[in-house]
Amino acid sequence: MKFNDQLKLMLKNMKKNRLRVFMTILATTMACAFLIVLASIGFGVQKSMTEEIQSQQIITEVSVSGKQTEKEGYQQINKEHLEDLSKTENVTAVVRRNSIDLPVEVSLEDRKGEVWPTITNMQEELKANLSLEKGKVPQADNEIIVGYHFAKALLTENEKNEYQKKMESSPNEPAKEPTGYQGDLVGKEITMTITKETEEGKEEKKSFTFKIAGVGEAPARDWMQDQRIYINDVLREEILSFAMPVEEGSQVSEIPYSEVYVYASNLEAVEQVTTDLKDKDYMVYSITEELDSINLFFTFFKAGLIFVGTIAVIIASIGIFNTMTMAVTERTQEIGIMKALGAQPGIIRRLFLMESAYIGIIGATIGVLISYAISFAANKLLPIILQSATGGGTSEIDFTFSYIPISLVVISVAISIGVAMISGLRPAVKATNINVLAALRREL
């Protein structure tokens, strides 16, 4: 018997009891859809968390918090370590920054605001792919880069007072923040004033004048605020000598850096750079380490969800087993006639396995389509529902609740079809063992 003839005979037999076959396919469809949708939650949450981490940190960035050795103990990163860090294989840039913890006020025309100045090496920042919204990388010593939201920090006295009144009158309601400076900042001169308290308890101030060369790119998330100013480290010693106390006998150049970041040449080199720095006793943190931890957790989480979904498929297989067993019982005489005409046992077994596989394939196909529809609806509707439930903020909830990769579809379809064929195997074997004479004598 040719394969086409086997296929036609299989379809003809299945049409004899359409309702029973339909209900069996429906059970398989629901089980497959349940398996995919359930596992897609794990994939969706993992995808959202991974994207969130990557958006907050440059993927080639490795943070160096210090050096720990048995002889010297813990050391903060200072000028002596920079050359060692830069010589590490596949390192393209070593960005070092110093922050000022004292009150810092900047003024532009009639506007003033408190900011967070960062002293950094502009050339290394450029190698680390510093991105600007407008302007250019500073060339002169007195040129700076300001954060994307720097203009919002510059307020007039009237704007400050109005905003303060709104905050005091409605403490439980968020007041609308002032828009700040509206003009183009590039090319403008600002005055930065650092205030510190002397040992006598008096205030001492020192001012610096800078020219804005560029404005930084907008942060990856709407809720992030970047109001910093980036100052060239040529002025590091002059600024830190006033802003930070230096122990007697020490020099300003020996002051450790607040932040040190090493940048790998590409994402594939991040793990190697991280390992090499650890071998040199540096205390480092990279995005790959966090992603590895998250991926390990979600591997077990997704495996658990797939296991629960597989149980549903196995329960659905009971229906397939019942359907195929009934089919063998109902077609006993037909099987006897086929055997009498010379049909091989393998052909008969294949016919029933094809029926069970057909149920699994159709059920899995429809289940995949339904699961994609549910996933799409969940990602569209759940953020709206959550936003309404939380009072409806101004920013949309950007979160993937369900994500269905191709690998999940392949695994789910393979499980559904595999379980369906296993369920039909016992009835198929039973069909091949039917006695020809007993089958022919049986009354319909």
Coordinates of N, CA and C in Angstrom, one line a residue, residues 62 83-93 262-266 268-277 280:
V62 N 32.9 47.2 32.2 CA 33.2 46.5 33.4 C 33.6 47.4 34.5
E83 N 47.5 52.2 34.3 CA 48.3 51.6 33.2 C 48.1 50.1 33.2
D84 N 48.1 49.5 34.4 CA 47.9 48.1 34.5 C 46.5 47.7 33.9
L85 N 45.5 48.5 34.1 CA 44.2 48.2 33.6 C 44.1 48.4 32.1
S86 N 44.8 49.4 31.6 CA 44.8 49.7 30.1 C 45.5 48.7 29.3
K87 N 46.5 48.0 30.0 CA 47.3 47.0 29.3 C 46.6 45.6 29.2
T88 N 45.5 45.5 29.8 CA 44.7 44.2 29.8 C 44.3 44.0 28.4
E89 N 44.3 42.7 27.9 CA 44.0 42.4 26.6 C 42.5 42.7 26.3
N90 N 42.3 43.3 25.1 CA 40.9 43.6 24.6 C 40.3 44.8 25.4
V91 N 41.0 45.6 26.1 CA 40.5 46.8 26.8 C 40.8 48.0 25.8
T92 N 39.7 48.7 25.5 CA 39.9 49.8 24.6 C 39.9 51.2 25.3
A93 N 39.3 51.2 26.5 CA 39.3 52.5 27.3 C 39.2 52.2 28.8
V262 N 36.2 49.9 32.9 CA 37.0 49.4 31.8 C 36.1 49.0 30.7
Y263 N 36.4 49.3 29.5 CA 35.5 49.0 28.3 C 36.2 48.0 27.4
A264 N 35.5 46.9 27.2 CA 36.0 45.8 26.3 C 35.8 46.2 24.9
S265 N 36.5 45.6 24.0 CA 36.4 45.9 22.5 C 35.1 45.4 22.0
N266 N 34.5 44.4 22.5 CA 33.2 43.9 22.1 C 32.5 43.1 23.2
E268 N 31.7 39.9 23.2 CA 32.3 38.6 23.4 C 33.6 38.7 24.2
A269 N 34.2 39.8 24.3 CA 35.5 40.0 25.1 C 35.2 40.4 26.5
V270 N 34.0 40.7 26.9 CA 33.7 41.2 28.2 C 34.0 40.1 29.3
E271 N 33.6 38.9 29.0 CA 33.9 37.8 30.0 C 35.4 37.5 30.1
Q272 N 36.1 37.6 29.0 CA 37.6 37.4 29.1 C 38.2 38.5 29.9
V273 N 37.8 39.8 29.6 CA 38.4 40.9 30.3 C 38.1 40.8 31.8
T274 N 36.8 40.4 32.2 CA 36.4 40.3 33.6 C 37.3 39.2 34.3
T275 N 37.5 38.1 33.6 CA 38.3 37.0 34.2 C 39.8 37.5 34.4
D276 N 40.3 38.2 33.3 CA 41.7 38.6 33.4 C 41.9 39.6 34.6
L277 N 41.0 40.5 34.8 CA 41.1 41.5 35.9 C 41.0 40.8 37.2
K280 N 44.1 39.4 38.3 CA 45.0 40.4 38.8 C 44.6 40.9 40.1

